[in-house]
CSV table of C-alpha atoms and ligand atoms in Angstrom, one decimal:
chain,number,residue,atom,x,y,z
D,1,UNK,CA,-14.9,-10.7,-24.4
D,2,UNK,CA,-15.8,-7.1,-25.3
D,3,UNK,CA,-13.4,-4.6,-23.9
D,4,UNK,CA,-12.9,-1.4,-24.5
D,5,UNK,CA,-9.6,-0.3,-25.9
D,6,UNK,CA,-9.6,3.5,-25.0
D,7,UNK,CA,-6.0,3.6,-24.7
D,8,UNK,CA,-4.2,3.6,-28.1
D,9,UNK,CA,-1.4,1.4,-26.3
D,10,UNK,CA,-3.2,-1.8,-25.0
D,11,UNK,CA,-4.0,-3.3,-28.5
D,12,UNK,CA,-2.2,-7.0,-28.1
D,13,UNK,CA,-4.5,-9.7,-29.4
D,14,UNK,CA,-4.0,-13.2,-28.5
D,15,UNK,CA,-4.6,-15.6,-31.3
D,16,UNK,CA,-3.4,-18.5,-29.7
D,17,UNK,CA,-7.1,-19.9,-28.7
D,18,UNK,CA,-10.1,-19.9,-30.2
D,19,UNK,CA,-11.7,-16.9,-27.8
D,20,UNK,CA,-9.2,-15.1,-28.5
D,21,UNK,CA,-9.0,-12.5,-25.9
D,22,UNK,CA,-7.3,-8.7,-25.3
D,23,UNK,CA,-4.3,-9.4,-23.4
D,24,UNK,CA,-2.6,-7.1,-20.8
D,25,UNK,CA,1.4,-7.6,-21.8
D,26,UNK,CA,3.4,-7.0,-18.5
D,27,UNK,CA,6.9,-6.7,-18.0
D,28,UNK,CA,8.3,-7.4,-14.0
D,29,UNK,CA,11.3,-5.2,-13.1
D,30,UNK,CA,12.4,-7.3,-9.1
D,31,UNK,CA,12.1,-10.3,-8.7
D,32,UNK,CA,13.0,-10.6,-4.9
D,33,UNK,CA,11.0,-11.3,-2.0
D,34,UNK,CA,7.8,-9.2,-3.5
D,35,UNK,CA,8.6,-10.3,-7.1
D,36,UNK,CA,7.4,-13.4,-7.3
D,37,UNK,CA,3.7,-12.0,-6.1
D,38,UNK,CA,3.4,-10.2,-8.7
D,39,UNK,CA,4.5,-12.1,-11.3
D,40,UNK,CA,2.1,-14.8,-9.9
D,41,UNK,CA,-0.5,-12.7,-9.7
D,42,UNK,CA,-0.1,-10.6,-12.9
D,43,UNK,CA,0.1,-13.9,-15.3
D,44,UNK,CA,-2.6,-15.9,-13.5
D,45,UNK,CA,-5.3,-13.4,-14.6
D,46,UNK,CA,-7.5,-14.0,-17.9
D,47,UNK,CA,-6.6,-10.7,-19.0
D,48,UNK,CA,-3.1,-10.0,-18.4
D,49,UNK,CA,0.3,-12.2,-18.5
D,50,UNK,CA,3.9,-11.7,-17.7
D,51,UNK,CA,6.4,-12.1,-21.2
D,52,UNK,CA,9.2,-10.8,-19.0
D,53,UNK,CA,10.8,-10.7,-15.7
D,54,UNK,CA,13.9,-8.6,-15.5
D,55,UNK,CA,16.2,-8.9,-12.6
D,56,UNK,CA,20.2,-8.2,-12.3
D,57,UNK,CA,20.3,-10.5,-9.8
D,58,UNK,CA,21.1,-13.9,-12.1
D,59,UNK,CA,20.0,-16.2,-9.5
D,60,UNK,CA,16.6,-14.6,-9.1
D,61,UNK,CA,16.4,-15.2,-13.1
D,62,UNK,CA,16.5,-19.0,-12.5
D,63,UNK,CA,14.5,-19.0,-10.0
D,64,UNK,CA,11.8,-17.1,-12.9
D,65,UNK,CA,12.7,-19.6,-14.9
D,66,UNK,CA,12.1,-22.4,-13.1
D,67,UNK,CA,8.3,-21.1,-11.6
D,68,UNK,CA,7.9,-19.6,-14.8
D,69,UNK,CA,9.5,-22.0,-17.9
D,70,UNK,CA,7.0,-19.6,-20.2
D,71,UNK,CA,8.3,-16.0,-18.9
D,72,UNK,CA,11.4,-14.9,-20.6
D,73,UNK,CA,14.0,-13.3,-18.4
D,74,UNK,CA,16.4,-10.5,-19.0
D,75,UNK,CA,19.1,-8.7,-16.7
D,76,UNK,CA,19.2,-5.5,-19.3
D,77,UNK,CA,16.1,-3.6,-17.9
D,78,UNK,CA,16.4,-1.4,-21.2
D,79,UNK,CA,15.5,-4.3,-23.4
D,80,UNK,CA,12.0,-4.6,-21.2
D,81,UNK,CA,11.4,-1.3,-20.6
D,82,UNK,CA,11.9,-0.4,-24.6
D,83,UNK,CA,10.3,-4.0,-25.7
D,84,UNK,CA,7.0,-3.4,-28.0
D,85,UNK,CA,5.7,-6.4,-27.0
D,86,UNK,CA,5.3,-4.9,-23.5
D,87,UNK,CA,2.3,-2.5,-22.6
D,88,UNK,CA,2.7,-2.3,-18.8
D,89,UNK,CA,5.8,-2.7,-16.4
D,90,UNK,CA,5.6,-3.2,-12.7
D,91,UNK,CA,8.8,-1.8,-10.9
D,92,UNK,CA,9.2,-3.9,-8.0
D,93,UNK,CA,13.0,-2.9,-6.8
D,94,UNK,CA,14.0,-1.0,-4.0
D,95,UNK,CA,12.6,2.2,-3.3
D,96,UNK,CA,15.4,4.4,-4.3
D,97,UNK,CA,15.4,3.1,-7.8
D,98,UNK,CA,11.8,3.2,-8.6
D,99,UNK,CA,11.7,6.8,-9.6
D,100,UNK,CA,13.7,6.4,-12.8
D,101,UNK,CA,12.6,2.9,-14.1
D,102,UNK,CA,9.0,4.2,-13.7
D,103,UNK,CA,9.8,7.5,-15.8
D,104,UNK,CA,11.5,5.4,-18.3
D,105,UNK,CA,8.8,3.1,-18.3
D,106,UNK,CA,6.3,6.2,-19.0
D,107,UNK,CA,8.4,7.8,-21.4
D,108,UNK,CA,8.3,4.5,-23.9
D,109,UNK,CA,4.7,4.4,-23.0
D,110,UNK,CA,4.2,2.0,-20.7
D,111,UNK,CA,1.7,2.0,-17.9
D,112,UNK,CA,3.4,1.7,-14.3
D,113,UNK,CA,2.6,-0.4,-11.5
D,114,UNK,CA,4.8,0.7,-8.7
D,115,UNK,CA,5.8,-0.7,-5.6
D,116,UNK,CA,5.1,1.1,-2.4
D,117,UNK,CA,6.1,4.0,-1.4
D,118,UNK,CA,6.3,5.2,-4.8
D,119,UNK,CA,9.6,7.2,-4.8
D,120,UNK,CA,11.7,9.2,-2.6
D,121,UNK,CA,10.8,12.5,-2.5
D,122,UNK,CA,7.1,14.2,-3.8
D,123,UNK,CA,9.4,16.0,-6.4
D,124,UNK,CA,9.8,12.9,-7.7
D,125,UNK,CA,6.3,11.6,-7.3
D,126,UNK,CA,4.7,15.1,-8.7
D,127,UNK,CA,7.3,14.5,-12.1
D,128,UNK,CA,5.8,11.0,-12.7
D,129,UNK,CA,2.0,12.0,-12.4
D,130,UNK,CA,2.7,14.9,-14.5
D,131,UNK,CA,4.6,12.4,-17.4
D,132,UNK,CA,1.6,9.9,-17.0
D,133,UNK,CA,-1.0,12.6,-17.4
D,134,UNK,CA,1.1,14.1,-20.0
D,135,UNK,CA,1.5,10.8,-22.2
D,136,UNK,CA,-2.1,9.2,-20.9
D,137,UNK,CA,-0.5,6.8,-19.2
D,138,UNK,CA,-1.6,4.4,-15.9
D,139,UNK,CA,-0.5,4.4,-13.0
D,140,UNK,CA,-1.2,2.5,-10.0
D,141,UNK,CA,1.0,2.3,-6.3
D,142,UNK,CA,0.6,-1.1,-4.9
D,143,UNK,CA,-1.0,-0.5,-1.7
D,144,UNK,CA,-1.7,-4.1,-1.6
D,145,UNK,CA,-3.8,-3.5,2.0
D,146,UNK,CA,-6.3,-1.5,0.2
D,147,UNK,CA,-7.7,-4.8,-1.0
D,148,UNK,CA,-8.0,-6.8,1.4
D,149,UNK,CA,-11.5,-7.7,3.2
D,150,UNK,CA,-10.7,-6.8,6.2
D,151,UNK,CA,-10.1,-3.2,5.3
D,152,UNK,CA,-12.5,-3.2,2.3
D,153,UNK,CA,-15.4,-4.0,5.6
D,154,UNK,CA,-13.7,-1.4,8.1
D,155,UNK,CA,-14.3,0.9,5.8
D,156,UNK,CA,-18.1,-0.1,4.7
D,157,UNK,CA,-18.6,0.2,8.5
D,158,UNK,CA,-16.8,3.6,9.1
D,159,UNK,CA,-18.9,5.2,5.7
D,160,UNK,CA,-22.4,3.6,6.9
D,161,UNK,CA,-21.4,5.1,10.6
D,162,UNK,CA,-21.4,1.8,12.8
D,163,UNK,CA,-18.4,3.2,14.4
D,164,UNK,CA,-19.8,6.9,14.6
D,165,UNK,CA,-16.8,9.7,14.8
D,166,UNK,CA,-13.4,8.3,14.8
D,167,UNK,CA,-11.4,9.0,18.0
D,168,UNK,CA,-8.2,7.7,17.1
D,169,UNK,CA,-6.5,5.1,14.7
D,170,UNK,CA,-3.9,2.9,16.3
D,171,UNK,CA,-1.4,0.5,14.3
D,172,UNK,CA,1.3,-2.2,15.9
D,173,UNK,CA,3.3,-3.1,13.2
D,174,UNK,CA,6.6,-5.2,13.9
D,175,UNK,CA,8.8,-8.0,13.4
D,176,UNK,CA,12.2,-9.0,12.7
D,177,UNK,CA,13.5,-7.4,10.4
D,178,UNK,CA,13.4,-7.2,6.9
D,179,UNK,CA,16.2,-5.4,7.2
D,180,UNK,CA,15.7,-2.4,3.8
D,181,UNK,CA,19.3,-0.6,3.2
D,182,UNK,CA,17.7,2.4,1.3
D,183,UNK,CA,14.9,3.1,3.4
D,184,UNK,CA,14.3,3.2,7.1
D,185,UNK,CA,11.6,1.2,9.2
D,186,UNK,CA,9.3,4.1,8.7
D,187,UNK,CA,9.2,4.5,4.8
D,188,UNK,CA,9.4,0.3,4.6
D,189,UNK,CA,6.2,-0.4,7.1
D,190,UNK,CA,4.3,2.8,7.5
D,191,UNK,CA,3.3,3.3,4.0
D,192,UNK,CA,0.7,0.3,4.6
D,193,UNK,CA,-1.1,2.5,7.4
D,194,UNK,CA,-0.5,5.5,5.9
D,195,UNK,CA,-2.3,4.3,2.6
D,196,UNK,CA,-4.9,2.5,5.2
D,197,UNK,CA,-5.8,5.4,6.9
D,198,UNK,CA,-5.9,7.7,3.6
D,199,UNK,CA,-8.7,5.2,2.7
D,200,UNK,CA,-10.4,5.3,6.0
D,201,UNK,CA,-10.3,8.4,6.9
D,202,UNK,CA,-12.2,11.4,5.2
D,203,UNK,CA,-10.1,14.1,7.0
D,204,UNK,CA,-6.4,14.3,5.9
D,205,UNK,CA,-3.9,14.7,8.2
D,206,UNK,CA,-2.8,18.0,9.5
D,207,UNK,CA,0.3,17.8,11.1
D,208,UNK,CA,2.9,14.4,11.5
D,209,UNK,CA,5.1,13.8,14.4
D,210,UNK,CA,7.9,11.4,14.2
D,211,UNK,CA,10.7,9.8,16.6
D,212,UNK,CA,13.0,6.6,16.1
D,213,UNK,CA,16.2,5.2,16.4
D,214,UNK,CA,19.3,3.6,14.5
D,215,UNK,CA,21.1,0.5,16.3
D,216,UNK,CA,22.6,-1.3,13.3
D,217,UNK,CA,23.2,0.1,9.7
D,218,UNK,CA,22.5,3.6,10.0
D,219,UNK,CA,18.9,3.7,9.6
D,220,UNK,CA,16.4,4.0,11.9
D,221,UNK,CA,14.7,0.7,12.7
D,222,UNK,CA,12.0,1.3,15.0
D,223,UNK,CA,9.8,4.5,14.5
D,224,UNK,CA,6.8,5.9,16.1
D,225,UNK,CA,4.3,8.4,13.8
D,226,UNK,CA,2.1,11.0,15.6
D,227,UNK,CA,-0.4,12.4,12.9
D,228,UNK,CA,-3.1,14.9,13.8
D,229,UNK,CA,-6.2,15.1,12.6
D,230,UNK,CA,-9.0,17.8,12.5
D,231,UNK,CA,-11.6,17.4,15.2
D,232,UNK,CA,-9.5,15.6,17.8
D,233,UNK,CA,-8.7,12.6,15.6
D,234,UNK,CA,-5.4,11.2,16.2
D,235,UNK,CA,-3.1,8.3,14.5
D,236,UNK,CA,-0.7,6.4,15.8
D,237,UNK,CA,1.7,3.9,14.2
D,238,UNK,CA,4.6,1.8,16.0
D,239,UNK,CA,7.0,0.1,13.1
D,240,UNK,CA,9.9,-1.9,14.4
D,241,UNK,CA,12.7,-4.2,12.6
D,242,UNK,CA,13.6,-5.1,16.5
D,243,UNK,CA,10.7,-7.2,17.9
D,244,UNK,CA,11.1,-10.6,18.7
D,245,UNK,CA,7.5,-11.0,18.2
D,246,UNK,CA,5.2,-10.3,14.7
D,247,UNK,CA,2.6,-8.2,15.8
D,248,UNK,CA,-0.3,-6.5,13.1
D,249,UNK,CA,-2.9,-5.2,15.3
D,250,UNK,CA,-5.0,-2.1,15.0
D,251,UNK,CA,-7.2,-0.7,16.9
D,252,UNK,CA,-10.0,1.8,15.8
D,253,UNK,CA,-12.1,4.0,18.4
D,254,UNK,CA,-14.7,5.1,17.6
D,255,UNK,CA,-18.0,7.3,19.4
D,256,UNK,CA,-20.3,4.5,18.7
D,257,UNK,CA,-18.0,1.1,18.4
D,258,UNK,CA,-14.5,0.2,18.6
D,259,UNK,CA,-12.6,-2.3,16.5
D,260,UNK,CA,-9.8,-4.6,17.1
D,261,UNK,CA,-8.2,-5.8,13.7
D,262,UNK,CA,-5.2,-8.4,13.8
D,263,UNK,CA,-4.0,-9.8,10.8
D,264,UNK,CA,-2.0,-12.3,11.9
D,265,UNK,CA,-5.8,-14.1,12.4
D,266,UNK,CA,-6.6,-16.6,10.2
D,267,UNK,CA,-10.6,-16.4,11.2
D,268,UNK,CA,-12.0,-13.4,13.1
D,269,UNK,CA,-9.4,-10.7,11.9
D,270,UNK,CA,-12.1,-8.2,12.9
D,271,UNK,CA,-13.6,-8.3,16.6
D,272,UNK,CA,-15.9,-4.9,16.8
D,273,UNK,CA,-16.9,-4.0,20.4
D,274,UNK,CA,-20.2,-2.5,21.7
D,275,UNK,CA,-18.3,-0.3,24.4
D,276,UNK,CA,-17.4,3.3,24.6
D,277,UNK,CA,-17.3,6.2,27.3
D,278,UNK,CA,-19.4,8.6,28.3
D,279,UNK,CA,-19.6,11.5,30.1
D,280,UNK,CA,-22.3,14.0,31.8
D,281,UNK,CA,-21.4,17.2,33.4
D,282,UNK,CA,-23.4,18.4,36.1
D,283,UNK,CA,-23.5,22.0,37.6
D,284,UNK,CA,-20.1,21.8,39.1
D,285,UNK,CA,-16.5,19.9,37.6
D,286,UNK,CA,-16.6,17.4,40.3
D,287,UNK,CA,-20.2,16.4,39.2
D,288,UNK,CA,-19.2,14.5,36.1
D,289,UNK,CA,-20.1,11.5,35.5
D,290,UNK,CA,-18.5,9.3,33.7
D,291,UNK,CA,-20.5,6.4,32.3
D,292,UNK,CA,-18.9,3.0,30.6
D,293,UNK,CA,-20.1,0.8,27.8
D,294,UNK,CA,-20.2,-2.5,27.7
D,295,UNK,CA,-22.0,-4.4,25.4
D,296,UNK,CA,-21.0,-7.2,23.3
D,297,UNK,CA,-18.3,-8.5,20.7
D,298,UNK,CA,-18.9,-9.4,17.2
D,299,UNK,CA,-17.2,-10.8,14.1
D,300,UNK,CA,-17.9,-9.7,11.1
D,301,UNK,CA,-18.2,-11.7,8.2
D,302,UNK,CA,-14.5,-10.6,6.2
D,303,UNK,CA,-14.1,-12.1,2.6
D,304,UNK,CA,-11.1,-14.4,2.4
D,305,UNK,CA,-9.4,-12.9,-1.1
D,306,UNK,CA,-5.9,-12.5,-1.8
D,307,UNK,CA,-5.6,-9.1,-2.2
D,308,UNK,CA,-2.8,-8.8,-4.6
D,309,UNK,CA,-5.1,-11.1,-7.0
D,310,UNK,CA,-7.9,-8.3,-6.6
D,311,UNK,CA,-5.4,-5.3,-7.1
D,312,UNK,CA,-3.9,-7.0,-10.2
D,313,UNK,CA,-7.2,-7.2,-12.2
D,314,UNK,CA,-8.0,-4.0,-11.0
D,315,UNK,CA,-4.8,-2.5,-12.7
D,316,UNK,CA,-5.6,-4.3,-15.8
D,317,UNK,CA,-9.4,-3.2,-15.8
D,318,UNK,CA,-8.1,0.4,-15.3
D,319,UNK,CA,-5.5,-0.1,-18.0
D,320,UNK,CA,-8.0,-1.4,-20.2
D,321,UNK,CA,-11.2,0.8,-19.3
D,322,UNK,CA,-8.6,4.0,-18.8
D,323,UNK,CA,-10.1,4.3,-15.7
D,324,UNK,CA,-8.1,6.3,-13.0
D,325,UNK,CA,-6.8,4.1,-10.0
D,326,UNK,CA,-8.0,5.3,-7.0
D,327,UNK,CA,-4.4,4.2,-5.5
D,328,UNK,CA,-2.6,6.0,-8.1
D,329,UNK,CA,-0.2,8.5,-8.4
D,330,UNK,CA,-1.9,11.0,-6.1
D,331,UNK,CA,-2.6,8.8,-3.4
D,332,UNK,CA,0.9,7.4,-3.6
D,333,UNK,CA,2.7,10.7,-3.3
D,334,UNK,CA,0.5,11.5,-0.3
D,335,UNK,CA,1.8,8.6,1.3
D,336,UNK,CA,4.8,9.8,0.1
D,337,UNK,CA,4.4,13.3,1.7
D,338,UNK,CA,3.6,12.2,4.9
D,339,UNK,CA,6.6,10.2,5.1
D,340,UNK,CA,8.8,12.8,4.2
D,341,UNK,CA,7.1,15.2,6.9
D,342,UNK,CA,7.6,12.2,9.2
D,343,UNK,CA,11.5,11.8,8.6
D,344,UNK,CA,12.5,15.9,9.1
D,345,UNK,CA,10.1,15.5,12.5
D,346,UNK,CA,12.4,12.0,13.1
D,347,UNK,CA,15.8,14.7,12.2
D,348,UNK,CA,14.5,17.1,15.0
D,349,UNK,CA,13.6,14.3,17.6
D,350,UNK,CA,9.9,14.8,17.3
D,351,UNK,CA,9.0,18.2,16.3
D,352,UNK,CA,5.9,19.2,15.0
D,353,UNK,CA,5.5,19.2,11.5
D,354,UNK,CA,2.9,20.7,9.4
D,355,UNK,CA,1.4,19.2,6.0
U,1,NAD,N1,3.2,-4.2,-1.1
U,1,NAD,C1,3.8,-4.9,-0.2
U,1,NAD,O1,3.2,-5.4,0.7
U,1,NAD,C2,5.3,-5.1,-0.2
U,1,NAD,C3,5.9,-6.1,0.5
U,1,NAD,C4,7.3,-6.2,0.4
U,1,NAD,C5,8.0,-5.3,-0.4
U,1,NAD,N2,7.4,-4.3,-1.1
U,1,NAD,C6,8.1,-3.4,-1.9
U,1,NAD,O2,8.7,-4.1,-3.0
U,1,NAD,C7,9.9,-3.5,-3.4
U,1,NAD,C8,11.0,-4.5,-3.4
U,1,NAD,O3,11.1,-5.1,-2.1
U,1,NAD,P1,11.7,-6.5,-1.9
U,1,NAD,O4,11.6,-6.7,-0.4
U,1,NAD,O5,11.2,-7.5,-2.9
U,1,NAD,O6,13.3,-6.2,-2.2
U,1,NAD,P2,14.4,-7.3,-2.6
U,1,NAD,O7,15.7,-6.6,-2.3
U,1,NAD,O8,14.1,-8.6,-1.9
U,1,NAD,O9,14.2,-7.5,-4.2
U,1,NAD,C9,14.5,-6.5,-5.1
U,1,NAD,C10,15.0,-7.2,-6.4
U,1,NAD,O10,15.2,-6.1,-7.4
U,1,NAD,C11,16.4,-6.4,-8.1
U,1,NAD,N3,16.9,-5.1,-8.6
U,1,NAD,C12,17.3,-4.0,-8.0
U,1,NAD,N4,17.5,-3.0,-8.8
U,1,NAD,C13,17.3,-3.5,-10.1
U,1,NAD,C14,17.4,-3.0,-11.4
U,1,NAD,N5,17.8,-1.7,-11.6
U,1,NAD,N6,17.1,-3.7,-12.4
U,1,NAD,C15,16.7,-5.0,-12.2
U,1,NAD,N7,16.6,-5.6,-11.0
U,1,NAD,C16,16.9,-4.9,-9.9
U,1,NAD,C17,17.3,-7.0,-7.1
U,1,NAD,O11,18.3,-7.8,-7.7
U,1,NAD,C18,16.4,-7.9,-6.2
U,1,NAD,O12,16.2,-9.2,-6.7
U,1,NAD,C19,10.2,-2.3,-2.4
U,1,NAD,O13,9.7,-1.1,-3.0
U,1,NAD,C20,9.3,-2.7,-1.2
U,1,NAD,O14,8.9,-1.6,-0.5
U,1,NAD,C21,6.0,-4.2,-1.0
């Protein structure tokens, strides 16, 4: 396989079969809930494989171990994150610790593959793009929703205009628990709209409103994001630890169309509609006339990939073609932004916050 090596650091060549191929070394910091994804989906490619997993939790070792009898485990992250033998690390912990296992990743030259939302603060994010521009280094924010087809078609049919001009963007996003101890509900759920909408949305947001409330460990668990958009757009997300009920449904409306996307579908995740409002003004106020839509309901066609298996080649490709991610740093610290914006609005009980 020809692939080009533009990146001094990606150089591993595996001998061990005849086609002997270049082979994306990846080391796995987390190997909790989301670990195992990854790890799956990073040493199932052709181009990349998993030699470690690193996790302090010793039972989360075995459990490598067993899934994985070929993946060495460590609990010393050092050992992985200085290891020659690695060439990229993917830091799947909890938020609050991903800032200094990327950096250290990056400083022994290792490309990152980060977790979502990439740190705490932008400080933090704006130090890490600068170190991987600095060392020309990778790296990518897993904003695993980016890749799925559902979103890749709502946003073919927002660019080619089916839709027309977006009215609003409208996201239900709860369940119970998973309880996160270093983040609150909106910095564990909203990142996946936030990264969703920076994707579908040319316009960036201008202003963020936030409210929510704590009931059990002193974070908030259920939150409610304003964000404003030029031109009247407006988004909307509702993320809750405290339903009874899983619930992912969006709704898009649009001048033209407006799309109903739930997730939790196993066929028909996308249901556009043919309806829409419009109005005519006459000569005086009380002349207008409001006219409704109606027409019919489609599916469209939404290819059934895993997305993490997508986003995992597409790190290696970019690793291996230094190509820059279009979920990388950037876009991760402008989800990151947006969530700090979100949590002084959440401090002042909803006040108006600008970006
Ligand atoms: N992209 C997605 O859809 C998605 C979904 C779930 C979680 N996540 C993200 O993945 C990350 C992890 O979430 P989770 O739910 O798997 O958390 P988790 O608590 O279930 O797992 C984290 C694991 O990291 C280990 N760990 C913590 N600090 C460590 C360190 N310094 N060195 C080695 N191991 C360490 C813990 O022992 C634990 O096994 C979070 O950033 C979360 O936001 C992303």
């Amino acid at each position: 396989m020809a692939i080009s090596l533009s990146d001094a650091s990606v150089s591993r060549v595996s001998t061990s079969n005849e086609s002997s191929e270049n082979l994306l070394n990846i080391g796995v910091i987390g190997y909790g809930y989301w670990g195992p994804n990854i790890v799956r989906n990073f040493h199932g490619q052709q181009r990349s494989r998993v030699v470690t997993v690193c996790d302090k939790n010793p039972n989360s070792l075995q459990r490598v171990r067993q899934a994985f009898p070929d993946i060495q485990t460590t609990s010393d992250c050092a050992q992985l994150l200085t290891s020659p033998e690695i060439d990229a690390v993917a830091v799947v912990t909890p938020v609050w610790t991903h800032f200094e296992l990327a950096k250290t990743a990056l400083e022994n030259g290792k490309h990152v593959f980060v977790e979502k939302p990439f740190t705490c603060t932008t400080a933090q994010a704006e130090e890490l793009i600068e170190l991987a521009e600095r060392k020309h280094l990778k790296i990518m924010v897993d904003h695993t929703f980016l890749f799925t087809g559902a979103v890749r078609r709502m946003k073919e049919m927002i660019d080619d205009g089916t839709l027309g001009e977006l009215y609003y963007y409208d996201s239900t996003r709860v369940n119970l628990g998973l309880f996160q101890h270093d983040v609150n509900v909106l910095w564990d759920l909203a990142p996946h709209d936030l990264s969703i909408m920076d994707y579908l949305i040319k316009e960036k947001p201008e202003a963020i409103v936030a409210t929510g409330e704590r009931h059990l460990n002193g974070v908030a668990d259920i939150g409610f994001m304003t964000l404003y958009y030029p031109n009247n757009m407006i988004g909307h997300i509702n993320v809750n630890w405290l339903s009874p009920v899983k619930v992912r449904t969006t709704l898009i409306g649009g001048e033209r169309k407006m799309l109903v996307w739930n997730d939790l579908e196993a066929d028909e995740k996308l249901k556009v509609y043919d309806r829409g409002v419009q109005m005519t003004t006459g000569e005086a106020v009380y002349q207008t006339l409001v006219s409704y839509r109606t027409g019919d309901m489609w599916a469209p066609r939404v290819e059934q990939i895993e997305a993490l298996k997508a986003e995992a080649a597409y790190f290696v490709d970019c690793v291996m073609n230094n190509k820059t991610p279009f979920n990388d740093g950037v876009a991760g610290l402008h989800v990151v932004r947006m969530l700090e914006a979100a949590d002084l609005s959440l401090q002042q009980k909803g006040r108006v916050v600008q970006l």
